[in-house]
mmCIF file of C-alpha atoms in Angstrom:
data_model
loop_
_atom_site.group_PDB
_atom_site.id
_atom_site.type_symbol
_atom_site.label_atom_id
_atom_site.label_comp_id
_atom_site.label_asym_id
_atom_site.label_seq_id
_atom_site.Cartn_x
_atom_site.Cartn_y
_atom_site.Cartn_z
ATOM 1 C CA MET A 1 63.822 19.338 -111.809
ATOM 2 C CA SER A 2 61.913 20.810 -114.726
ATOM 3 C CA GLU A 3 62.451 24.398 -115.806
ATOM 4 C CA ALA A 4 59.933 26.934 -114.453
ATOM 5 C CA LEU A 5 57.007 27.657 -116.762
ATOM 6 C CA LEU A 6 57.854 31.341 -117.087
ATOM 7 C CA SER A 7 61.447 30.456 -117.976
ATOM 8 C CA GLN A 8 60.132 28.197 -120.737
ATOM 9 C CA LEU A 9 57.835 30.964 -121.939
ATOM 10 C CA ALA A 10 60.683 33.487 -121.861
ATOM 11 C CA GLN A 11 62.729 31.231 -124.136
ATOM 12 C CA ARG A 12 59.859 31.269 -126.634
ATOM 13 C CA LEU A 13 59.784 35.056 -126.516
ATOM 14 C CA SER A 14 63.429 35.189 -127.602
ATOM 15 C CA ARG A 15 62.579 33.877 -131.093
ATOM 16 C CA PRO A 16 62.717 36.310 -134.025
ATOM 17 C CA VAL A 17 59.478 37.850 -135.263
ATOM 18 C CA SER A 18 58.931 37.526 -139.021
ATOM 19 C CA ALA A 19 57.608 40.069 -141.502
ATOM 20 C CA GLU A 20 54.391 38.035 -141.729
ATOM 21 C CA ASP A 21 53.971 38.169 -137.957
ATOM 22 C CA ARG A 22 54.519 41.923 -137.965
ATOM 23 C CA GLN A 23 51.890 42.348 -140.674
ATOM 24 C CA ARG A 24 49.422 40.417 -138.557
ATOM 25 C CA ALA A 25 50.300 42.680 -135.645
ATOM 26 C CA ARG A 26 49.544 45.702 -137.830
ATOM 27 C CA LEU A 27 45.961 44.470 -138.276
ATOM 28 C CA HIS A 28 45.554 44.323 -134.506
ATOM 29 C CA LEU A 29 47.135 47.757 -134.145
ATOM 30 C CA LEU A 30 44.588 49.158 -136.582
ATOM 31 C CA ASP A 31 41.771 47.393 -134.744
ATOM 32 C CA TRP A 32 42.917 48.880 -131.430
ATOM 33 C CA LEU A 33 43.247 52.352 -132.932
ATOM 34 C CA ALA A 34 39.683 52.028 -134.242
ATOM 35 C CA CYS A 35 38.422 51.152 -130.760
ATOM 36 C CA VAL A 36 40.262 54.124 -129.258
ATOM 37 C CA ALA A 37 38.967 56.514 -131.925
ATOM 38 C CA GLY A 38 35.393 55.396 -131.405
ATOM 39 C CA ALA A 39 35.580 55.767 -127.628
ATOM 40 C CA ARG A 40 37.369 59.117 -127.437
ATOM 41 C CA ASP A 41 34.133 60.979 -126.625
ATOM 42 C CA THR A 42 32.862 58.436 -124.086
ATOM 43 C CA GLU A 43 33.150 58.692 -120.313
ATOM 44 C CA ALA A 44 36.101 56.284 -120.430
ATOM 45 C CA GLY A 45 37.763 58.245 -123.210
ATOM 46 C CA HIS A 46 37.427 61.506 -121.307
ATOM 47 C CA LEU A 47 38.821 59.930 -118.148
ATOM 48 C CA GLY A 48 41.788 58.576 -120.077
ATOM 49 C CA GLY A 49 42.408 62.056 -121.423
ATOM 50 C CA GLU A 50 42.720 63.375 -117.869
ATOM 51 C CA ILE A 51 45.323 60.830 -116.791
ATOM 52 C CA SER A 52 48.398 61.805 -118.761
ATOM 53 C CA ARG A 53 49.761 63.811 -121.648
ATOM 54 C CA ALA A 54 51.091 60.642 -123.254
ATOM 55 C CA GLY A 55 48.768 59.285 -125.925
ATOM 56 C CA TRP A 56 49.455 55.634 -125.102
ATOM 57 C CA GLU A 57 48.504 56.126 -121.458
ATOM 58 C CA ARG A 58 45.360 58.105 -122.262
ATOM 59 C CA ALA A 59 44.283 55.324 -124.604
ATOM 60 C CA THR A 60 44.299 52.654 -121.867
ATOM 61 C CA TYR A 61 40.767 53.581 -120.832
ATOM 62 C CA ALA A 62 39.363 53.991 -124.347
ATOM 63 C CA GLY A 63 40.603 50.763 -125.942
ATOM 64 C CA ASN A 64 38.002 48.520 -124.284
ATOM 65 C CA ALA A 65 35.139 50.954 -123.734
ATOM 66 C CA LEU A 66 33.078 49.980 -126.801
ATOM 67 C CA GLU A 67 33.365 46.193 -126.232
ATOM 68 C CA MET A 68 34.844 45.851 -129.742
ATOM 69 C CA ASP A 69 38.417 44.904 -128.771
ATOM 70 C CA ASP A 70 40.068 41.740 -130.091
ATOM 71 C CA VAL A 71 39.682 38.470 -128.172
ATOM 72 C CA HIS A 72 41.330 35.076 -127.805
ATOM 73 C CA ARG A 73 38.701 32.365 -127.403
ATOM 74 C CA THR A 74 40.373 29.666 -125.326
ATOM 75 C CA ALA A 75 42.197 32.156 -123.095
ATOM 76 C CA LEU A 76 38.948 34.145 -122.759
ATOM 77 C CA LEU A 77 40.699 37.502 -122.703
ATOM 78 C CA HIS A 78 41.239 40.671 -124.741
ATOM 79 C CA PRO A 79 44.926 41.226 -125.565
ATOM 80 C CA GLY A 80 44.712 44.389 -127.669
ATOM 81 C CA PRO A 81 43.689 47.003 -125.076
ATOM 82 C CA VAL A 82 46.488 45.864 -122.746
ATOM 83 C CA ILE A 83 49.311 45.123 -125.142
ATOM 84 C CA TRP A 84 49.098 48.064 -127.552
ATOM 85 C CA PRO A 85 49.400 50.858 -124.982
ATOM 86 C CA VAL A 86 52.550 49.142 -123.699
ATOM 87 C CA ALA A 87 53.955 48.511 -127.175
ATOM 88 C CA MET A 88 53.442 52.187 -128.030
ATOM 89 C CA SER A 89 54.828 53.475 -124.723
ATOM 90 C CA MET A 90 58.506 53.865 -125.587
ATOM 91 C CA GLY A 91 58.835 56.957 -127.726
ATOM 92 C CA SER A 92 62.329 56.060 -128.898
ATOM 93 C CA ALA A 93 61.273 52.629 -130.229
ATOM 94 C CA ALA A 94 61.008 52.166 -133.988
ATOM 95 C CA MET A 95 57.874 50.750 -135.560
ATOM 96 C CA GLU A 96 59.354 47.263 -135.994
ATOM 97 C CA GLN A 97 60.408 47.187 -132.331
ATOM 98 C CA ARG A 98 56.868 48.071 -131.293
ATOM 99 C CA LEU A 99 55.334 45.427 -133.529
ATOM 100 C CA ASP A 100 57.759 42.817 -132.171
ATOM 101 C CA GLY A 101 56.911 43.853 -128.621
ATOM 102 C CA ALA A 102 53.225 43.458 -129.361
ATOM 103 C CA VAL A 103 53.680 39.975 -130.826
ATOM 104 C CA ARG A 104 55.598 38.904 -127.716
ATOM 105 C CA GLY A 105 53.084 40.554 -125.396
ATOM 106 C CA TYR A 106 50.184 38.762 -127.079
ATOM 107 C CA GLU A 107 52.160 35.499 -126.794
ATOM 108 C CA ALA A 108 52.733 35.735 -123.055
ATOM 109 C CA MET A 109 49.265 37.005 -122.201
ATOM 110 C CA ILE A 110 47.484 34.323 -124.231
ATOM 111 C CA ALA A 111 49.814 31.506 -123.150
ATOM 112 C CA VAL A 112 49.126 32.117 -119.466
ATOM 113 C CA GLY A 113 45.466 32.989 -119.956
ATOM 114 C CA ALA A 114 44.805 29.676 -121.695
ATOM 115 C CA ALA A 115 46.076 27.797 -118.625
ATOM 116 C CA LEU A 116 43.483 29.422 -116.348
ATOM 117 C CA ASP A 117 40.396 27.300 -115.722
ATOM 118 C CA ALA A 118 36.620 27.715 -115.473
ATOM 119 C CA HIS A 119 36.867 28.384 -111.734
ATOM 120 C CA HIS A 120 39.213 31.258 -112.447
ATOM 121 C CA TYR A 121 36.926 32.697 -115.138
ATOM 122 C CA ALA A 122 33.945 32.517 -112.809
ATOM 123 C CA HIS A 123 35.605 34.959 -110.392
ATOM 124 C CA TRP A 124 38.581 36.630 -112.047
ATOM 125 C CA HIS A 125 38.920 38.880 -115.088
ATOM 126 C CA PRO A 126 41.588 37.126 -117.214
ATOM 127 C CA THR A 127 42.352 40.269 -119.226
ATOM 128 C CA ALA A 128 43.650 41.687 -115.950
ATOM 129 C CA THR A 129 45.113 38.497 -114.468
ATOM 130 C CA ALA A 130 47.118 37.506 -117.538
ATOM 131 C CA GLY A 131 47.319 41.066 -118.810
ATOM 132 C CA VAL A 132 50.005 42.105 -116.345
ATOM 133 C CA ILE A 133 52.170 39.255 -117.632
ATOM 134 C CA GLY A 134 51.614 40.197 -121.264
ATOM 135 C CA ALA A 135 52.393 43.830 -120.516
ATOM 136 C CA ALA A 136 55.682 42.856 -118.843
ATOM 137 C CA ALA A 137 56.584 40.737 -121.866
ATOM 138 C CA ALA A 138 55.787 43.521 -124.318
ATOM 139 C CA PHE A 139 57.822 46.153 -122.488
ATOM 140 C CA GLY A 140 60.646 43.721 -121.870
ATOM 141 C CA SER A 141 60.826 43.215 -125.626
ATOM 142 C CA LEU A 142 61.113 46.976 -126.155
ATOM 143 C CA ILE A 143 63.932 47.137 -123.613
ATOM 144 C CA GLY A 144 65.695 44.188 -125.243
ATOM 145 C CA PHE A 145 65.464 41.620 -122.459
ATOM 146 C CA ALA A 146 67.313 38.335 -122.407
ATOM 147 C CA PRO A 147 65.136 35.332 -121.396
ATOM 148 C CA VAL A 148 66.189 35.461 -117.726
ATOM 149 C CA GLU A 149 65.079 39.094 -117.466
ATOM 150 C CA HIS A 150 61.829 38.402 -119.298
ATOM 151 C CA ALA A 151 61.042 35.544 -116.900
ATOM 152 C CA GLN A 152 61.706 37.673 -113.825
ATOM 153 C CA ALA A 153 59.646 40.605 -115.093
ATOM 154 C CA MET A 154 56.694 38.337 -115.908
ATOM 155 C CA ALA A 155 57.105 36.683 -112.494
ATOM 156 C CA ASN A 156 56.935 39.933 -110.567
ATOM 157 C CA SER A 157 53.899 41.072 -112.519
ATOM 158 C CA ALA A 158 52.205 37.693 -111.895
ATOM 159 C CA SER A 159 52.847 38.067 -108.157
ATOM 160 C CA VAL A 160 50.281 40.901 -108.040
ATOM 161 C CA ALA A 161 47.857 39.596 -110.683
ATOM 162 C CA GLY A 162 44.168 40.065 -109.989
ATOM 163 C CA GLY A 163 40.940 41.693 -111.094
ATOM 164 C CA LEU A 164 37.596 40.455 -109.732
ATOM 165 C CA TRP A 165 34.520 40.124 -111.945
ATOM 166 C CA HIS A 166 32.245 41.696 -109.332
ATOM 167 C CA MET A 167 32.313 44.957 -111.295
ATOM 168 C CA ARG A 168 29.880 43.292 -113.754
ATOM 169 C CA HIS A 169 27.129 43.970 -111.221
ATOM 170 C CA ASP A 170 27.466 47.759 -111.445
ATOM 171 C CA ASP A 171 27.605 50.377 -114.205
ATOM 172 C CA VAL A 172 31.185 51.398 -113.469
ATOM 173 C CA LEU A 173 34.545 51.859 -115.202
ATOM 174 C CA THR A 174 36.316 49.153 -113.210
ATOM 175 C CA LYS A 175 36.875 47.007 -116.306
ATOM 176 C CA GLN A 176 38.794 49.877 -117.884
ATOM 177 C CA TRP A 177 40.663 50.432 -114.621
ATOM 178 C CA HIS A 178 41.724 46.778 -114.742
ATOM 179 C CA ILE A 179 43.296 47.411 -118.140
ATOM 180 C CA TYR A 180 45.074 50.534 -116.936
ATOM 181 C CA HIS A 181 46.362 48.574 -113.926
ATOM 182 C CA ALA A 182 47.599 45.730 -116.152
ATOM 183 C CA VAL A 183 49.366 48.141 -118.495
ATOM 184 C CA ARG A 184 51.111 50.107 -115.769
ATOM 185 C CA THR A 185 51.888 47.163 -113.495
ATOM 186 C CA GLY A 186 53.371 44.955 -116.206
ATOM 187 C CA ARG A 187 55.316 47.836 -117.676
ATOM 188 C CA ASP A 188 56.679 48.826 -114.270
ATOM 189 C CA ALA A 189 57.615 45.217 -113.489
ATOM 190 C CA ALA A 190 59.792 45.109 -116.606
ATOM 191 C CA LEU A 191 61.306 48.503 -115.843
ATOM 192 C CA HIS A 192 62.229 47.453 -112.308
ATOM 193 C CA VAL A 193 63.877 44.247 -113.529
ATOM 194 C CA HIS A 194 65.839 46.363 -115.997
ATOM 195 C CA TYR A 195 67.238 48.262 -113.006
ATOM 196 C CA GLY A 196 68.045 45.146 -110.991
ATOM 197 C CA ALA A 197 64.887 43.743 -109.405
ATOM 198 C CA THR A 198 64.553 39.954 -109.406
ATOM 199 C CA GLY A 199 61.471 37.752 -109.440
ATOM 200 C CA PRO A 200 60.270 34.208 -108.554
ATOM 201 C CA LYS A 201 60.202 32.364 -111.882
ATOM 202 C CA GLY A 202 58.060 29.531 -110.445
ATOM 203 C CA ILE A 203 55.243 31.919 -109.535
ATOM 204 C CA LEU A 204 52.720 30.216 -111.841
ATOM 205 C CA GLU A 205 53.038 26.582 -110.711
ATOM 206 C CA GLY A 206 54.588 27.048 -107.249
ATOM 207 C CA PRO A 207 52.862 25.916 -104.019
ATOM 208 C CA GLN A 208 51.798 29.472 -103.192
ATOM 209 C CA GLY A 209 51.693 30.687 -106.763
ATOM 210 C CA LEU A 210 49.052 31.967 -109.142
ATOM 211 C CA PHE A 211 47.613 28.584 -110.148
ATOM 212 C CA ALA A 212 47.340 27.407 -106.538
ATOM 213 C CA ALA A 213 45.596 30.605 -105.475
ATOM 214 C CA MET A 214 43.310 31.257 -108.438
ATOM 215 C CA THR A 215 42.500 27.943 -110.144
ATOM 216 C CA ARG A 216 41.325 24.427 -109.330
ATOM 217 C CA GLU A 217 42.383 22.599 -112.500
ATOM 218 C CA PRO A 218 44.997 24.684 -114.340
ATOM 219 C CA GLY A 219 45.835 23.666 -117.876
ATOM 220 C CA GLN A 220 48.922 23.922 -120.031
ATOM 221 C CA LEU A 221 50.367 27.176 -121.324
ATOM 222 C CA ALA A 222 49.094 27.743 -124.863
ATOM 223 C CA ASP A 223 51.708 27.113 -127.524
ATOM 224 C CA ALA A 224 51.487 27.664 -131.271
ATOM 225 C CA GLY A 225 54.609 25.610 -131.971
ATOM 226 C CA GLU A 226 56.945 27.469 -134.291
ATOM 227 C CA GLY A 227 54.341 30.189 -134.876
ATOM 228 C CA TRP A 228 52.965 32.947 -132.670
ATOM 229 C CA LEU A 229 49.648 32.965 -130.823
ATOM 230 C CA ILE A 230 48.635 36.359 -132.214
ATOM 231 C CA HIS A 231 47.458 34.514 -135.349
ATOM 232 C CA GLN A 232 44.780 32.779 -133.244
ATOM 233 C CA VAL A 233 43.180 36.012 -132.016
ATOM 234 C CA SER A 234 39.667 36.925 -133.157
ATOM 235 C CA PHE A 235 38.409 40.328 -134.253
ATOM 236 C CA LYS A 236 35.059 41.675 -133.036
ATOM 237 C CA PRO A 237 32.819 43.154 -135.739
ATOM 238 C CA PHE A 238 29.906 43.906 -133.384
ATOM 239 C CA ALA A 239 29.688 46.370 -130.464
ATOM 240 C CA ALA A 240 28.679 43.849 -127.806
ATOM 241 C CA CYS A 241 30.181 41.305 -125.454
ATOM 242 C CA ARG A 242 31.848 38.532 -127.420
ATOM 243 C CA HIS A 243 29.503 36.018 -125.799
ATOM 244 C CA ALA A 244 26.613 37.714 -127.615
ATOM 245 C CA HIS A 245 28.353 37.633 -131.012
ATOM 246 C CA PRO A 246 27.320 34.092 -132.004
ATOM 247 C CA ALA A 247 23.640 34.961 -131.603
ATOM 248 C CA ILE A 248 24.114 38.246 -133.499
ATOM 249 C CA ASP A 249 25.947 36.436 -136.283
ATOM 250 C CA ALA A 250 23.291 33.726 -136.636
ATOM 251 C CA ALA A 251 20.502 36.317 -136.575
ATOM 252 C CA MET A 252 22.221 38.292 -139.318
ATOM 253 C CA GLU A 253 22.552 35.166 -141.464
ATOM 254 C CA LEU A 254 18.819 34.562 -141.055
ATOM 255 C CA ARG A 255 18.068 38.199 -141.876
ATOM 256 C CA LYS A 256 20.120 38.019 -145.076
ATOM 257 C CA ALA A 257 18.074 34.974 -146.106
ATOM 258 C CA GLY A 258 14.807 36.741 -145.267
ATOM 259 C CA LYS A 259 14.051 34.200 -142.515
ATOM 260 C CA LEU A 260 14.473 36.181 -139.292
ATOM 261 C CA GLU A 261 10.980 36.163 -137.818
ATOM 262 C CA ALA A 262 9.613 36.457 -134.270
ATOM 263 C CA PRO A 263 9.537 34.763 -131.870
ATOM 264 C CA PHE A 264 13.309 34.356 -131.604
ATOM 265 C CA GLN A 265 14.679 31.273 -129.872
ATOM 266 C CA VAL A 266 18.389 31.413 -129.021
ATOM 267 C CA GLU A 267 20.391 28.408 -127.840
ATOM 268 C CA THR A 268 24.017 28.899 -126.921
ATOM 269 C CA PHE A 269 26.784 27.995 -124.429
ATOM 270 C CA ALA A 270 26.498 28.357 -120.665
ATOM 271 C CA ASP A 271 28.949 31.244 -120.246
ATOM 272 C CA ALA A 272 26.983 33.288 -122.776
ATOM 273 C CA LEU A 273 23.976 33.024 -120.485
ATOM 274 C CA ALA A 274 26.027 33.713 -117.364
ATOM 275 C CA PHE A 275 27.303 36.963 -118.860
ATOM 276 C CA CYS A 276 24.580 38.014 -121.300
ATOM 277 C CA ASP A 277 21.140 36.751 -120.242
ATOM 278 C CA ARG A 278 19.649 40.216 -119.684
ATOM 279 C CA PRO A 279 16.075 40.526 -120.957
ATOM 280 C CA ASP A 280 15.628 44.039 -119.579
ATOM 281 C CA PRO A 281 18.909 46.025 -119.740
ATOM 282 C CA GLN A 282 18.886 49.222 -117.706
ATOM 283 C CA THR A 283 22.125 50.809 -118.953
ATOM 284 C CA GLU A 284 24.143 50.962 -122.175
ATOM 285 C CA LEU A 285 26.672 48.599 -120.630
ATOM 286 C CA GLU A 286 23.956 46.079 -119.780
ATOM 287 C CA ALA A 287 22.625 46.383 -123.345
ATOM 288 C CA LYS A 288 26.040 45.331 -124.666
ATOM 289 C CA PHE A 289 25.822 42.314 -122.366
ATOM 290 C CA SER A 290 22.305 41.322 -123.426
ATOM 291 C CA ILE A 291 21.671 38.548 -125.956
ATOM 292 C CA GLN A 292 18.033 39.569 -125.997
ATOM 293 C CA HIS A 293 18.856 43.130 -126.999
ATOM 294 C CA ALA A 294 21.504 42.017 -129.488
ATOM 295 C CA VAL A 295 19.039 39.812 -131.367
ATOM 296 C CA ALA A 296 16.376 42.515 -131.230
ATOM 297 C CA VAL A 297 18.879 44.946 -132.764
ATOM 298 C CA VAL A 298 19.400 42.628 -135.737
ATOM 299 C CA ALA A 299 15.672 41.951 -136.073
ATOM 300 C CA ALA A 300 15.108 45.716 -136.255
ATOM 301 C CA GLY A 301 17.408 45.925 -139.287
ATOM 302 C CA ARG A 302 20.373 47.361 -137.413
ATOM 303 C CA ASP A 303 23.979 46.136 -137.671
ATOM 304 C CA ALA A 304 24.981 45.924 -133.974
ATOM 305 C CA GLU A 305 27.093 49.088 -134.066
ATOM 306 C CA PRO A 306 27.782 51.197 -130.957
ATOM 307 C CA GLN A 307 24.797 53.477 -131.531
ATOM 308 C CA ASP A 308 22.498 50.431 -131.415
ATOM 309 C CA PHE A 309 23.152 49.957 -127.690
ATOM 310 C CA THR A 310 22.160 53.412 -126.448
ATOM 311 C CA MET A 311 19.300 53.842 -124.010
ATOM 312 C CA ASP A 312 17.096 55.398 -126.705
ATOM 313 C CA VAL A 313 17.415 52.237 -128.789
ATOM 314 C CA VAL A 314 16.959 50.041 -125.715
ATOM 315 C CA GLY A 315 13.608 51.723 -125.171
ATOM 316 C CA GLU A 316 12.578 51.451 -128.813
ATOM 317 C CA LEU A 317 13.259 47.728 -128.983
ATOM 318 C CA ALA A 318 11.496 46.614 -125.797
ATOM 319 C CA ASP A 319 8.725 44.775 -127.677
ATOM 320 C CA LEU A 320 11.161 42.936 -129.963
ATOM 321 C CA ARG A 321 13.392 42.078 -127.024
ATOM 322 C CA ALA A 322 10.438 40.514 -125.196
ATOM 323 C CA GLN A 323 10.112 38.029 -128.059
ATOM 324 C CA VAL A 324 13.651 36.669 -127.570
ATOM 325 C CA SER A 325 14.067 33.560 -125.404
ATOM 326 C CA VAL A 326 17.477 32.150 -124.485
ATOM 327 C CA ALA A 327 18.565 28.714 -123.312
ATOM 328 C CA GLU A 328 21.707 26.627 -122.992
ATOM 329 C CA ASP A 329 22.458 23.855 -125.471
ATOM 330 C CA PRO A 330 24.848 21.403 -123.759
ATOM 331 C CA ALA A 331 26.327 20.399 -127.116
ATOM 332 C CA ILE A 332 27.276 24.003 -127.861
ATOM 333 C CA THR A 333 28.698 24.359 -124.344
ATOM 334 C CA ALA A 334 30.786 21.221 -124.898
ATOM 335 C CA ARG A 335 32.492 22.846 -127.911
ATOM 336 C CA TYR A 336 33.207 26.059 -125.996
ATOM 337 C CA PRO A 337 35.627 27.851 -125.679
ATOM 338 C CA ALA A 338 37.370 26.381 -128.718
ATOM 339 C CA HIS A 339 34.228 27.318 -130.647
ATOM 340 C CA PHE A 340 31.839 30.157 -129.835
ATOM 341 C CA GLY A 341 28.510 29.019 -131.280
ATOM 342 C CA ALA A 342 24.784 29.667 -131.172
ATOM 343 C CA ARG A 343 21.537 28.536 -132.733
ATOM 344 C CA VAL A 344 18.833 31.064 -133.590
ATOM 345 C CA ASN A 345 15.465 29.757 -134.774
ATOM 346 C CA GLY A 346 17.129 26.541 -135.858
ATOM 347 C CA LEU A 347 20.123 28.032 -137.688
ATOM 348 C CA GLU A 348 23.317 26.957 -135.944
ATOM 349 C CA LEU A 349 26.755 28.511 -136.384
ATOM 350 C CA VAL A 350 29.693 26.618 -134.886
ATOM 351 C CA ASP A 351 32.134 29.522 -135.274
ATOM 352 C CA THR A 352 31.535 33.250 -135.280
ATOM 353 C CA LEU A 353 32.485 35.967 -137.749
ATOM 354 C CA GLY A 354 35.928 37.292 -136.820
ATOM 355 C CA ASP A 355 37.260 33.940 -135.580
ATOM 356 C CA PRO A 356 40.222 32.358 -137.430
ATOM 357 C CA GLU A 357 37.829 29.866 -139.040
ATOM 358 C CA ARG A 358 35.676 32.740 -140.341
ATOM 359 C CA PRO A 359 38.154 35.616 -140.595
ATOM 360 C CA VAL A 360 37.297 39.200 -141.368
ATOM 361 C CA SER A 361 39.286 40.831 -144.146
ATOM 362 C CA GLN A 362 41.753 43.694 -143.864
ATOM 363 C CA ASP A 363 39.171 45.818 -145.666
ATOM 364 C CA ARG A 364 36.593 44.969 -142.995
ATOM 365 C CA ILE A 365 38.971 46.115 -140.251
ATOM 366 C CA ALA A 366 39.651 49.318 -142.206
ATOM 367 C CA GLU A 367 35.877 49.829 -142.494
ATOM 368 C CA LYS A 368 35.643 49.385 -138.724
ATOM 369 C CA MET A 369 38.191 52.190 -138.379
ATOM 370 C CA GLN A 370 36.114 54.430 -140.644
ATOM 371 C CA THR A 371 32.893 53.665 -138.763
ATOM 372 C CA LEU A 372 34.319 54.154 -135.288
ATOM 373 C CA ALA A 373 36.271 57.258 -136.285
ATOM 374 C CA LYS A 374 33.008 58.833 -137.443
ATOM 375 C CA LEU A 375 31.366 57.843 -134.161
ATOM 376 C CA GLY A 376 34.189 59.420 -132.160
ATOM 377 C CA GLY A 377 34.497 62.549 -134.299
ATOM 378 C CA VAL A 378 37.967 61.633 -135.544
ATOM 379 C CA LYS A 379 38.779 63.235 -138.898
ATOM 380 C CA ASP A 380 41.942 61.362 -139.915
ATOM 381 C CA ALA A 381 40.738 57.776 -140.265
ATOM 382 C CA ASP A 382 42.469 57.323 -143.633
ATOM 383 C CA ARG A 383 45.760 58.445 -142.141
ATOM 384 C CA ALA A 384 45.329 56.086 -139.206
ATOM 385 C CA ILE A 385 44.729 53.178 -141.588
ATOM 386 C CA SER A 386 47.837 54.040 -143.595
ATOM 387 C CA LEU A 387 50.055 54.496 -140.529
ATOM 388 C CA ALA A 388 48.910 51.225 -138.971
ATOM 389 C CA LEU A 389 49.026 48.998 -142.043
ATOM 390 C CA GLU A 390 51.969 50.434 -143.972
ATOM 391 C CA GLY A 391 53.694 53.161 -141.993
ATOM 392 C CA HIS A 392 57.094 53.186 -140.337
ATOM 393 C CA ASP A 393 56.697 56.488 -138.481
ATOM 394 C CA ALA A 394 55.826 55.323 -134.975
ATOM 395 C CA ALA A 395 56.097 58.869 -133.629
ATOM 396 C CA ALA A 396 53.287 59.919 -135.973
ATOM 397 C CA ILE A 397 50.985 57.408 -134.273
ATOM 398 C CA ASP A 398 52.041 58.773 -130.885
ATOM 399 C CA SER A 399 51.119 62.304 -131.955
ATOM 400 C CA MET A 400 47.843 61.149 -133.473
ATOM 401 C CA LEU A 401 46.778 59.474 -130.227
ATOM 402 C CA GLU A 402 47.644 62.585 -128.254
ATOM 403 C CA ASP A 403 45.509 64.686 -130.611
ATOM 404 C CA TRP A 404 42.560 62.284 -130.421
ATOM 405 C CA LEU A 405 42.511 62.227 -126.617
ATOM 406 C CA ALA A 406 43.589 65.797 -125.855
#
C-alpha cells in the first residue's frame, strides 16, 4: 500500500532550507509587507486593525486587499497573504525560523493547490482550500514538527478546507475573510497536533476525502524535485486580478512602442474572461476584475496602480473602455495555466511580467514597497525594505506591523 500523499509531502518538508531559499523568501516577505502597507487605510485594513493587537493577525485582511499579492500560476492561488501572517505569528521565532516556515508553507500550499482541477477552480477558492494546508505546514515548521506531526496537522486542516467563489458576485470582504480563516484554521490545526490531536493522513486521496468531494480529475502534487516551489511563484506588478495582467502587460508594450491605438482588441484565455470580462464595472473591486478597464487605464497613460481603479477613474475612462473588445483565443487557453498570455491589437505575450520567465528585479519589488507605502501613508518604507531583505530582527517587523495597523 502506497504512503499517503500528505505523508509524502511531510517528508519533503523535513528537508533543510538553504540560504538561497531564504533569500528568495525575503523577496516574498517584502512583497507581502508592501501589500499590507498599501492597504492599511482601506476598509479591509481597518477591519484587520480591529481584530487583534498582534500585527500578524491584523495583516491577514490587508495582505490581499489591493489584488497585488504574489501568485502561483498552475496552482492558481496566492500563497503570500496566507503564509506570511502564519510565519510571523510566533514572537519567539528567529528570522531564519520564520523564513524556513514560509518556504515550507509555500511548498505545501502550492503542492496541493496544483493537484486541484478546473472543476474545483470553477467553484472553490484555492487560496482558501489549499491555504489551510499551507498554514498548518508553516506553523508546524515554527514548532519544529517531525514529518508525522506535519502530516497530521495538514490532514486536520484539509478536513475543513473550503471557500466558495460565490463572493465574486458581491462587493464584499469575503475573499479577505477566506484568508483569515485559512491562517487561523491551519495555525490552530498545527497547534492542536502539537498538544496531541491526530489526523487522517489519507484525507486528500481517500474515498471521502478532499479530492473526491471537490474535484473531478485531480492531478499530482506539485514537486520541484530537490528545490522548493517558492521559486516558481510570480510577483504582481499591477493592481488588478492576475487574469487581467497579460492584457495590461501587452498594452504597455504597445504603448512603449507608440502603437497602442483604439479600438483595442484583446484575445486571451478562457478563465480571464470568466473572471474579468466586465465592460462596465460598478465598484472598485469590479474595476480590478475588468480587462476592459485595465486596458483603458494603460491607454490613458496610467501604470495600473491602485489609484487607477477608483470610481473616479472608472468614470473618466468610460469612453476608452467602450473601445475595448475581449475574446477567447483557444491557443492561449491551451497554454494556460502554465502560461498566462494575451494578445492586444496583434501583439502577443506568452508569459507575463512577474512570472519566472519574465522576472521582476529586487529593485522593482523595493519600488513596489515605496509606491504602496506612499499610498497607505506609511513613512518607514526604507526601513521595511532593509528589515525584509537584510534584517535579522524579526521582532522589529512585528512592531512595525503593529504600528502600521494600529
